mmCIF file of C-alpha atoms in Angstrom:
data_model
loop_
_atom_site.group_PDB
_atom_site.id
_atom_site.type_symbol
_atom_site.label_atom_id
_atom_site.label_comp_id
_atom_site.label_asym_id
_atom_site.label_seq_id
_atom_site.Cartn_x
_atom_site.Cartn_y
_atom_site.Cartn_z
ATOM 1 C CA UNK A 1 0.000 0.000 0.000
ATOM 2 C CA UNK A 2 1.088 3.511 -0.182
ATOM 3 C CA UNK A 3 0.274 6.904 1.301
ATOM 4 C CA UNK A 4 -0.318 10.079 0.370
ATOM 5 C CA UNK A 5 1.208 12.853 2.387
ATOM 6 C CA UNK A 6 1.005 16.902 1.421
ATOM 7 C CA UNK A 7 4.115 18.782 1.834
ATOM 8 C CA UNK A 8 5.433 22.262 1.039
ATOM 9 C CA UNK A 9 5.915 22.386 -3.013
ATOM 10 C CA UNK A 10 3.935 19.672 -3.756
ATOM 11 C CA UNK A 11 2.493 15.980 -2.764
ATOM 12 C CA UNK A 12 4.369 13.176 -1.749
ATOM 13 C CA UNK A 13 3.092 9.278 -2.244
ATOM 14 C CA UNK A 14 4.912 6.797 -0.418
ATOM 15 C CA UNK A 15 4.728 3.212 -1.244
ATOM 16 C CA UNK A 16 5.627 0.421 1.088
ATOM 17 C CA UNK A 17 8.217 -2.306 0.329
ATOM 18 C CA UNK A 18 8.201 -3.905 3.705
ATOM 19 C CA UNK A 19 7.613 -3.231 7.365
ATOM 20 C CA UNK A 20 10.950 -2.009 7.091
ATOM 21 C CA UNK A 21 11.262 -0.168 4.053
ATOM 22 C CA UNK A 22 9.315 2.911 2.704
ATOM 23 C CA UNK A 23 9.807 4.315 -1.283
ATOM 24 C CA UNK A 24 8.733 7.855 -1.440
ATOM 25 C CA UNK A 25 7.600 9.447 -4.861
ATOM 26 C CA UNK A 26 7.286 13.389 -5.236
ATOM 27 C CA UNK A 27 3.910 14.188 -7.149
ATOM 28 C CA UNK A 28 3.741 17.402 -9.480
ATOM 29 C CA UNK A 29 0.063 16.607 -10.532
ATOM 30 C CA UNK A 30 -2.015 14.027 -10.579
ATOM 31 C CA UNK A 31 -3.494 14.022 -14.297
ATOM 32 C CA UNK A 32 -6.071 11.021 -13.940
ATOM 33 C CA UNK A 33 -8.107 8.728 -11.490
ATOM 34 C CA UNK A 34 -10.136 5.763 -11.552
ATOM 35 C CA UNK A 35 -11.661 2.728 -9.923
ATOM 36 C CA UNK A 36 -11.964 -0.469 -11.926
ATOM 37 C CA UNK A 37 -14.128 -3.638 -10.881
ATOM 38 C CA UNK A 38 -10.733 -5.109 -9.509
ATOM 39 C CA UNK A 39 -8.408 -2.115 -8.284
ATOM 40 C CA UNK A 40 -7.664 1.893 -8.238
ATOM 41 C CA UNK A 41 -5.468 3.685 -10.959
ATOM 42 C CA UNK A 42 -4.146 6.327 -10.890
ATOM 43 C CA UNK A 43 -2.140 8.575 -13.773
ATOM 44 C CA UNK A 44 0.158 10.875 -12.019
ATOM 45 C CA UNK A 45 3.220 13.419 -13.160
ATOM 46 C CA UNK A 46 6.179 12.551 -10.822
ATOM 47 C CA UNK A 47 9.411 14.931 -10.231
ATOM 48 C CA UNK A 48 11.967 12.866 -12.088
ATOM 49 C CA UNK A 49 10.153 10.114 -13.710
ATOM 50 C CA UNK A 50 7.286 11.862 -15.264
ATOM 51 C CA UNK A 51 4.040 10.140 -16.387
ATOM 52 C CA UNK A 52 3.659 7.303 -14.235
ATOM 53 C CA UNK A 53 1.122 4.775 -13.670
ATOM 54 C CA UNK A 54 0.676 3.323 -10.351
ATOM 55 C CA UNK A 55 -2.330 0.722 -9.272
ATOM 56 C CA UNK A 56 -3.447 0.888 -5.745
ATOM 57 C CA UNK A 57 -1.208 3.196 -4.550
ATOM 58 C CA UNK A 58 1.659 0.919 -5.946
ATOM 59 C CA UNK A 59 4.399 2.032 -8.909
ATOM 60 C CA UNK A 60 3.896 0.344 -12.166
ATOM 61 C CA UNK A 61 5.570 2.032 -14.935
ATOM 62 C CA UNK A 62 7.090 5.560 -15.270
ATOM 63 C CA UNK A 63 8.093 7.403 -18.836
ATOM 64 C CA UNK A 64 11.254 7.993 -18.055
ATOM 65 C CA UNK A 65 12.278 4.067 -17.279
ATOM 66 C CA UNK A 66 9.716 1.896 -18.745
ATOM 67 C CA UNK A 67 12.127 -0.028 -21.279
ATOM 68 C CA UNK A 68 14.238 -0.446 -18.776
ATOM 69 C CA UNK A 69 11.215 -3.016 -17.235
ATOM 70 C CA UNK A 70 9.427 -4.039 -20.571
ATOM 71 C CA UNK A 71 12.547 -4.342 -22.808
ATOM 72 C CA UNK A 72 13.762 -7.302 -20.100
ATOM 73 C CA UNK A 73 9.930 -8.597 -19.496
ATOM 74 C CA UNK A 74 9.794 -9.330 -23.746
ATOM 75 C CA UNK A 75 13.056 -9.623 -25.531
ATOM 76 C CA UNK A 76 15.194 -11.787 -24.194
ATOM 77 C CA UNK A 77 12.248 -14.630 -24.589
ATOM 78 C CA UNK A 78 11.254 -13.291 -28.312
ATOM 79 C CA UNK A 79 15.152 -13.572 -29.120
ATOM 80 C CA UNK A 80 15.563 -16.828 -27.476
ATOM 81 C CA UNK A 81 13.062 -18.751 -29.801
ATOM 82 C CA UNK A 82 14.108 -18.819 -33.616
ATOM 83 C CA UNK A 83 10.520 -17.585 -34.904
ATOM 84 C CA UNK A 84 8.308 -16.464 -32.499
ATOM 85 C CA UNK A 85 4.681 -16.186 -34.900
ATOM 86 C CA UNK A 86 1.871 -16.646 -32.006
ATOM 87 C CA UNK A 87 2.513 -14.956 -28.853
ATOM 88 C CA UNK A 88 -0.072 -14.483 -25.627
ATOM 89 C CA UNK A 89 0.783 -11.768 -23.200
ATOM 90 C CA UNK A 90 -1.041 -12.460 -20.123
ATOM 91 C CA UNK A 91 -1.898 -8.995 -17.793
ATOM 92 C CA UNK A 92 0.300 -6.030 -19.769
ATOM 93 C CA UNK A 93 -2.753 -3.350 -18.942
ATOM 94 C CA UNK A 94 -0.622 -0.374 -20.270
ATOM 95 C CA UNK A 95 0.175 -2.096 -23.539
ATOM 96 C CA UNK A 96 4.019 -1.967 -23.490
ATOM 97 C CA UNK A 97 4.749 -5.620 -23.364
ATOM 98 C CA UNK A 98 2.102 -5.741 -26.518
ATOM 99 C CA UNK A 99 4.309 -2.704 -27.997
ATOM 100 C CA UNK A 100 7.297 -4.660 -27.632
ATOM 101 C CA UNK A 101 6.225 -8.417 -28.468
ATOM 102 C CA UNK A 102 4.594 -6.639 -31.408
ATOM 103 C CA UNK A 103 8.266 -5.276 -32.449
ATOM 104 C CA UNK A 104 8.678 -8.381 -34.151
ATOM 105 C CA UNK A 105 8.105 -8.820 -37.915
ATOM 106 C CA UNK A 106 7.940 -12.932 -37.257
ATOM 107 C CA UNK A 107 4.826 -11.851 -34.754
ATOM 108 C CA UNK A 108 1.791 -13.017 -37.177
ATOM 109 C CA UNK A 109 -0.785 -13.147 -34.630
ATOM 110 C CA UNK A 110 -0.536 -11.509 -30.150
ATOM 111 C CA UNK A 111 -3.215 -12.179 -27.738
ATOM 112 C CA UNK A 112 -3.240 -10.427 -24.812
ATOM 113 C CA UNK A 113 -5.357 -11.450 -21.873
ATOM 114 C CA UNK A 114 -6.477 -8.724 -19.258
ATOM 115 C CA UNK A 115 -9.202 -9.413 -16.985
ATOM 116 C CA UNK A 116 -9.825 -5.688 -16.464
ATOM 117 C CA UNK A 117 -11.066 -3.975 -19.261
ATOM 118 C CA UNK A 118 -11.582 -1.006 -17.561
ATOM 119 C CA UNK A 119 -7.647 -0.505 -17.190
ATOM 120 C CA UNK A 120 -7.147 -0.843 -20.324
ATOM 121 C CA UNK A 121 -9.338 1.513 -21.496
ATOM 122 C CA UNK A 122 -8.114 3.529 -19.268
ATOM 123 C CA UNK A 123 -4.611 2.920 -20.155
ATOM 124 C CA UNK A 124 -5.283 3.196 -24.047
ATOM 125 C CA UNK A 125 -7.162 7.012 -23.791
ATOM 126 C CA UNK A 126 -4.278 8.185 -21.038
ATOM 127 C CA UNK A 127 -1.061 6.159 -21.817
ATOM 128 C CA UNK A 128 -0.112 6.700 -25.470
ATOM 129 C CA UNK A 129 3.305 6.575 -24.704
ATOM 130 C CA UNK A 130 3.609 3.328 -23.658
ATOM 131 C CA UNK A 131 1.361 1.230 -26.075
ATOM 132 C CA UNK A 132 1.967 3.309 -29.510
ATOM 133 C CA UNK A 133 -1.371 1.821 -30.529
ATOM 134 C CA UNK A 134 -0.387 -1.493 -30.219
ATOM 135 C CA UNK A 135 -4.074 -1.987 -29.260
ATOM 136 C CA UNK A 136 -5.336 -1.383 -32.308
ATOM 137 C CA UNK A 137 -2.224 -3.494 -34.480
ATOM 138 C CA UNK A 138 -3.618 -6.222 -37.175
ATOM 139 C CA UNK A 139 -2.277 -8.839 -35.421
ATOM 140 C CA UNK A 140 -3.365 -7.938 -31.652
ATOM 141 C CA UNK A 141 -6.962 -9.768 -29.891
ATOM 142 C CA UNK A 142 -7.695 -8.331 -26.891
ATOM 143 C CA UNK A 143 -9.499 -10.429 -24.713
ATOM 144 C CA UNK A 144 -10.714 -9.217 -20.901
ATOM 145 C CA UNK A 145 -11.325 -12.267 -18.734
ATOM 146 C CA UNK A 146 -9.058 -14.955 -16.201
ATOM 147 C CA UNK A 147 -5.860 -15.464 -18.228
ATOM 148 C CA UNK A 148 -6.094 -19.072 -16.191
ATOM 149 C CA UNK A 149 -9.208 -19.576 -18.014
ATOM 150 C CA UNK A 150 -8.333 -18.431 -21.402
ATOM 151 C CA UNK A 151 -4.561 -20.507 -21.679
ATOM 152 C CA UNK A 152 -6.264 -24.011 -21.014
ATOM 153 C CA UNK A 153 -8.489 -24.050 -23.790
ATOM 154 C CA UNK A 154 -5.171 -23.739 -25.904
ATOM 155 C CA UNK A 155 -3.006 -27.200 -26.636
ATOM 156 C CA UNK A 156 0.525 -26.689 -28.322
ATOM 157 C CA UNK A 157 -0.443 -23.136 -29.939
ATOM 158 C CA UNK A 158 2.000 -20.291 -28.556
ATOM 159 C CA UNK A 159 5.601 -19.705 -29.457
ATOM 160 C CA UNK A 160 6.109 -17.106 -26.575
ATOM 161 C CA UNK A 161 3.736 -16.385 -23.424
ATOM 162 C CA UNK A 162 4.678 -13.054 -21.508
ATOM 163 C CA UNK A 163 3.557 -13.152 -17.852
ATOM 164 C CA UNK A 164 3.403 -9.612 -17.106
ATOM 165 C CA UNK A 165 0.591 -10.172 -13.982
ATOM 166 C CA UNK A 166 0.687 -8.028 -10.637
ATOM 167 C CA UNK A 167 1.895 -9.673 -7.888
ATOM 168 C CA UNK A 168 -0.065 -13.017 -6.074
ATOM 169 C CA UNK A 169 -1.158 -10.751 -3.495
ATOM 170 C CA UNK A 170 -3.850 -12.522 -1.074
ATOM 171 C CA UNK A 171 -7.615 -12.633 -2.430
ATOM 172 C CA UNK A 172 -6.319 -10.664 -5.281
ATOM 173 C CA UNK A 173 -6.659 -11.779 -9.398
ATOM 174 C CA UNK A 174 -3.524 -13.028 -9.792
ATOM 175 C CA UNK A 175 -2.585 -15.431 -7.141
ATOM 176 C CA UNK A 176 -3.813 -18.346 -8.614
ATOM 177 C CA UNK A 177 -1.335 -17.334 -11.936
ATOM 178 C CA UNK A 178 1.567 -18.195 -10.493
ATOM 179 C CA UNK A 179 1.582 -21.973 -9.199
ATOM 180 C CA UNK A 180 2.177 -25.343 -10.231
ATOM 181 C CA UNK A 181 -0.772 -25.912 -11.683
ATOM 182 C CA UNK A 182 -1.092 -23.080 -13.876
ATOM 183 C CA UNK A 183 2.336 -23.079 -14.822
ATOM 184 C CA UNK A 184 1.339 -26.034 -16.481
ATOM 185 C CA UNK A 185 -1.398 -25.266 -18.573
ATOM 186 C CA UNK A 186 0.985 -22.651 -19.514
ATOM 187 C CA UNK A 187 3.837 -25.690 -20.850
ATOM 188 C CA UNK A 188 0.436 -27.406 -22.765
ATOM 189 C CA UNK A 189 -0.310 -24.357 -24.474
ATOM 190 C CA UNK A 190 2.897 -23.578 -25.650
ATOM 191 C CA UNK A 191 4.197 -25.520 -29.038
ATOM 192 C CA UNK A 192 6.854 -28.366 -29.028
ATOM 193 C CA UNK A 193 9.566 -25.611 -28.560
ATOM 194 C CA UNK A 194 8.001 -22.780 -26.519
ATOM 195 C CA UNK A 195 9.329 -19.800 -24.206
ATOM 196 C CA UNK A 196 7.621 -18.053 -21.099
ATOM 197 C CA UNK A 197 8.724 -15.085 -19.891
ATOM 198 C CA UNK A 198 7.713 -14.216 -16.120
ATOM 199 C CA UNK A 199 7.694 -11.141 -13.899
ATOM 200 C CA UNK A 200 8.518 -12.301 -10.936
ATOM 201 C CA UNK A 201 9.127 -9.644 -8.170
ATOM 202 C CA UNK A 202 11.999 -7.837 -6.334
ATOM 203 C CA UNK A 203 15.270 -9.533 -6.048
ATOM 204 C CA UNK A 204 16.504 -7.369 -3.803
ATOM 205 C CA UNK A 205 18.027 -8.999 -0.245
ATOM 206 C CA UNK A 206 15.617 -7.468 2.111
ATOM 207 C CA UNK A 207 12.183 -9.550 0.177
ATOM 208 C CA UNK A 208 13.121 -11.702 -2.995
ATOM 209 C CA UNK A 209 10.651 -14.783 -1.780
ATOM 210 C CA UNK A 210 8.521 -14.439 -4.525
ATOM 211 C CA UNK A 211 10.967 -14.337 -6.962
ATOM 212 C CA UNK A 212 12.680 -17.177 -5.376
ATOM 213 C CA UNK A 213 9.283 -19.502 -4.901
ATOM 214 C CA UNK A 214 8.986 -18.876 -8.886
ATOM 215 C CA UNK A 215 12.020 -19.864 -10.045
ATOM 216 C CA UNK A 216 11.717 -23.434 -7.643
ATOM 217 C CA UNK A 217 7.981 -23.378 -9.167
ATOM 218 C CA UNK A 218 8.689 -23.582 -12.882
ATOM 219 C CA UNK A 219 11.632 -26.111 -12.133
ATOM 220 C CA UNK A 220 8.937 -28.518 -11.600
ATOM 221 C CA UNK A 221 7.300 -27.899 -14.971
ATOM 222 C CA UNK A 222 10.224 -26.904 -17.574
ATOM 223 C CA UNK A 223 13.713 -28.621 -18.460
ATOM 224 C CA UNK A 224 14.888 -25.265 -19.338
ATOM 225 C CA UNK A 225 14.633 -22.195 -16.430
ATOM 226 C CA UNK A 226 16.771 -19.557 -16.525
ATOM 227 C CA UNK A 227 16.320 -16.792 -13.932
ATOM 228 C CA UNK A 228 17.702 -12.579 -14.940
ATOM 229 C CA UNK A 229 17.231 -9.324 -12.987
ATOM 230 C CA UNK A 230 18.045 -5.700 -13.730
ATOM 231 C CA UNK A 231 17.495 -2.750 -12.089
ATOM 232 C CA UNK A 232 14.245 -0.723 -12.299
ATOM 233 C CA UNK A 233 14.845 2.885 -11.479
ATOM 234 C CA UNK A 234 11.314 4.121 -10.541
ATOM 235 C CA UNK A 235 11.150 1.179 -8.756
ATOM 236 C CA UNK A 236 14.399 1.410 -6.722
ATOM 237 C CA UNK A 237 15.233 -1.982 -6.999
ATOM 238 C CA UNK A 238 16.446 -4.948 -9.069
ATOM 239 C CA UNK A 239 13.510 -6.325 -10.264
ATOM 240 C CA UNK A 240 13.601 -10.326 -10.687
ATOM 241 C CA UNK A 241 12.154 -12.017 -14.364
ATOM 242 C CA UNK A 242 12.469 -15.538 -15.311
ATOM 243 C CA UNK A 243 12.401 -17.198 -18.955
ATOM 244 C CA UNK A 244 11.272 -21.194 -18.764
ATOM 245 C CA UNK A 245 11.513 -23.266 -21.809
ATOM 246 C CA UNK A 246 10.627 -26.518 -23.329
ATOM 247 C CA UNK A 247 13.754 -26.897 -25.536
ATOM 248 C CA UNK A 248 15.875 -23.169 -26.090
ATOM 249 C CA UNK A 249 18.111 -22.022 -23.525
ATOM 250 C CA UNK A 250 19.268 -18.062 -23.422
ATOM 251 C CA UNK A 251 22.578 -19.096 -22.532
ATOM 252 C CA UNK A 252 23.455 -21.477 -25.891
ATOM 253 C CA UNK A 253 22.812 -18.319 -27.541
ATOM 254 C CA UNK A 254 25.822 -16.094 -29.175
ATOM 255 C CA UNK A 255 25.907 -12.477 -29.389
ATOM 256 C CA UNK A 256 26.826 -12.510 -33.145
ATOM 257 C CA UNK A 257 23.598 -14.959 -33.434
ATOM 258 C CA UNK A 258 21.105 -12.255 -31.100
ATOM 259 C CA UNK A 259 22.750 -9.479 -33.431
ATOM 260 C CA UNK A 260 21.499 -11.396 -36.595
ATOM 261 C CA UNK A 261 17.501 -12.361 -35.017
ATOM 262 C CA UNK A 262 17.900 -8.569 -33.824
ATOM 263 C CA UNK A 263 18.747 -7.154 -37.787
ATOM 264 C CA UNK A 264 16.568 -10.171 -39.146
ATOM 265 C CA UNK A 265 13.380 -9.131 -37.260
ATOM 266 C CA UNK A 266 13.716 -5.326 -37.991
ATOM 267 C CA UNK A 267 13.769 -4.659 -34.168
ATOM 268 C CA UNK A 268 14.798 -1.054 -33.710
ATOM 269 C CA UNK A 269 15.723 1.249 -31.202
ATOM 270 C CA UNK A 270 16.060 -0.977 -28.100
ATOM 271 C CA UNK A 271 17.559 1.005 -25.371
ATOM 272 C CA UNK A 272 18.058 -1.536 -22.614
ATOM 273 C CA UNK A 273 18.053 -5.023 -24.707
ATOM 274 C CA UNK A 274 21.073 -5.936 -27.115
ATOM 275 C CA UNK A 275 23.415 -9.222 -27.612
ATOM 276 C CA UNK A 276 25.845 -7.558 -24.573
ATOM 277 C CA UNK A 277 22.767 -7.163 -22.149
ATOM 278 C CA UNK A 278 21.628 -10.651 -22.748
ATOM 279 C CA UNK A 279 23.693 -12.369 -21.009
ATOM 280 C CA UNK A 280 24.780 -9.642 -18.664
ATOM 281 C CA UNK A 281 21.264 -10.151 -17.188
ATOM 282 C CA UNK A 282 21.355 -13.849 -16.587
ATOM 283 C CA UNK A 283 24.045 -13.400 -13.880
ATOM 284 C CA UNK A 284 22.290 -13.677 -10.771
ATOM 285 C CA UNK A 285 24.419 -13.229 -7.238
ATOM 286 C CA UNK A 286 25.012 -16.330 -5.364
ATOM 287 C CA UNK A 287 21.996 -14.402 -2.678
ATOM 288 C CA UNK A 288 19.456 -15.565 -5.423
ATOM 289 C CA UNK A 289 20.785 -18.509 -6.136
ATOM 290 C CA UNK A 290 20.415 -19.019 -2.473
ATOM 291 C CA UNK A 291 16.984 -17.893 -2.521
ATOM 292 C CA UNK A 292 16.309 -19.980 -5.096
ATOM 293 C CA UNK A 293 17.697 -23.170 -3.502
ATOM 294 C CA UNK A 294 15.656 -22.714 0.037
ATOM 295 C CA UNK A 295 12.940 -21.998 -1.733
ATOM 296 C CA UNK A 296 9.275 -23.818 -2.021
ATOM 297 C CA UNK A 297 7.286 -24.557 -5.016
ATOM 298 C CA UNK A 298 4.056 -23.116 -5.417
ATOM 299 C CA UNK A 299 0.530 -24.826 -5.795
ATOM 300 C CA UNK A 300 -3.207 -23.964 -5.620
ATOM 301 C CA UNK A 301 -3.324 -25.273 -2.342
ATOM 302 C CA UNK A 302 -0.381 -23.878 -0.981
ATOM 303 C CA UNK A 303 -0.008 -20.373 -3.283
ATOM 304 C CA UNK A 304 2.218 -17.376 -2.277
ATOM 305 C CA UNK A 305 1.094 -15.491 0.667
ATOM 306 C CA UNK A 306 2.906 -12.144 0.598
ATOM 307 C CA UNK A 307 4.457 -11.443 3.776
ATOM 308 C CA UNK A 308 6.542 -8.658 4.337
#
């Protein structure tokens, strides 16, 4: 959660990390409000960052930084699989995961599952910075209900699935999107050779549970998981992702051959992504790997309970 506090100059919005740990955020205005079925958003102009969406009092995405969270979310998946054509992006409300899968000139068709249309709209009319009317691209379906619901009726379809989903909190429409059990209707509706891509939390040392209790989760479902960070400015901390697959690994990847898929696919102007970040990203500290190794896997009966 996060408060809102008045001060001289201005309005400050602090977000909580922990019981320990308070982000503050200086507001210059705060250009749009609304309540969907399933949580508050809020559009607000932040000293620094700029335009920045938070849901729920809690930061999602600011102008200044926002490659610097969807960039990692998308590419190094896309680039991992030889010819990504069918790609689901489940969650994504702002459209920049869309935006970037979409990137792509393999990309023939993107679905992207939100369950709350109201965001969306929301996000479409206010956000045009971050989607570049990536709703409205050829090759995009939008559909709003349970991304659960929506990824078993496929069998062996997807190249690529993005999870960009909030966090499992408690009661809230995405806990149930990160266990066992739906990380395997996620492997059945991927083809003989898909990627996922997950957001997965903080990795920072004071709370990286959930990013930990991911990474042991998808172990249990796919040969292949790989597990990359990088830091998230408006966020003010490393921010964890992790890419499972059913046959490609990042790692078996060159930079001359992530150079060619980049030139290949007509993917311009990254400014995060490129064959040097790649790998850079994949190089998690021994903490993690820690994390990782202590960590429990994840099912419908025993989901993540956040904690901090």
């Amino acid at each position: 959660m996060a408060a809102a506090h008045h001060v001289c100059g201005g309005l400050l919005l602090s977000e909580t990390h922990t019981d320990a740990v308070m982000y503050t955020y200086r507001v210059k205005n705060v250009m749009q409000m609304a309540r969907t079925k399933f949580q508050d958003a809020w559009i607000v102009d932040l000293y620094g960052y700029g335009k920045a969406l938070f849901l729920d009092k809690k930061i999602q995405s600011a102008l200044l930084d926002e490659y610097m969270f969807h960039e990692p979310m998308v590419q190094p998946g896309m680039f991992t699989h030889p010819n990504p054509q069918r790609v689901l992006v489940a969650g994504g409300g702002e459209g920049a995961t869309l935006r970037e899968v979409l990137r792509h000139n393999t990309v023939k068709e993107a679905v992207m599952v939100d369950i709350d249309d109201e965001l969306v709209a929301f996000c479409k009319q206010w956000m045009p910075e971050w989607h570049q009317g990536s709703f409205d691209d050829p090759r995009t379906t939008l559909i709003h209900d349970d991304a659960r619901k929506i990824i078993a009726q496929y069998r062996n379809h997807f190249d690529v699935i993005v999870s960009d989903l909030t966090d499992p909190l408690e009661a809230g429409p995405s806990q149930m999107l990160f266990t066992k059990e739906f990380y395997q209707l996620v492997y059945d509706a991927l083809t003989d050779d898909g990627v996922l891509t997950v957001q997965s939390g903080a990795g920072d040392p004071l709370y990286p549970y959930l990013y930990g209790c991911i990474v042991r989760t998808l172990q249990e479902v796919f040969p292949v998981v790989r597990p990359y960070w990088c830091f998230v400015a408006s966020f003010m901390l490393p921010w964890g992702f992790v890419l499972a697959s059913k046959k490609h690994d990042p790692l078996a990847l060159t930079a001359e051959a992530i150079a060619q898929r980049i030139e290949e696919r007509g993917v311009k102007g990254l400014r995060y992504y490129d064959p040097f970040t790649h790998f850079g990203m994949f190089a998690i500290p021994p903490y993690l790997r820690d994390v990782v190794a202590q960590a429990r896997v994840l099912t419908d009966a025993e989901p993540f309970n956040w904690e901090a």
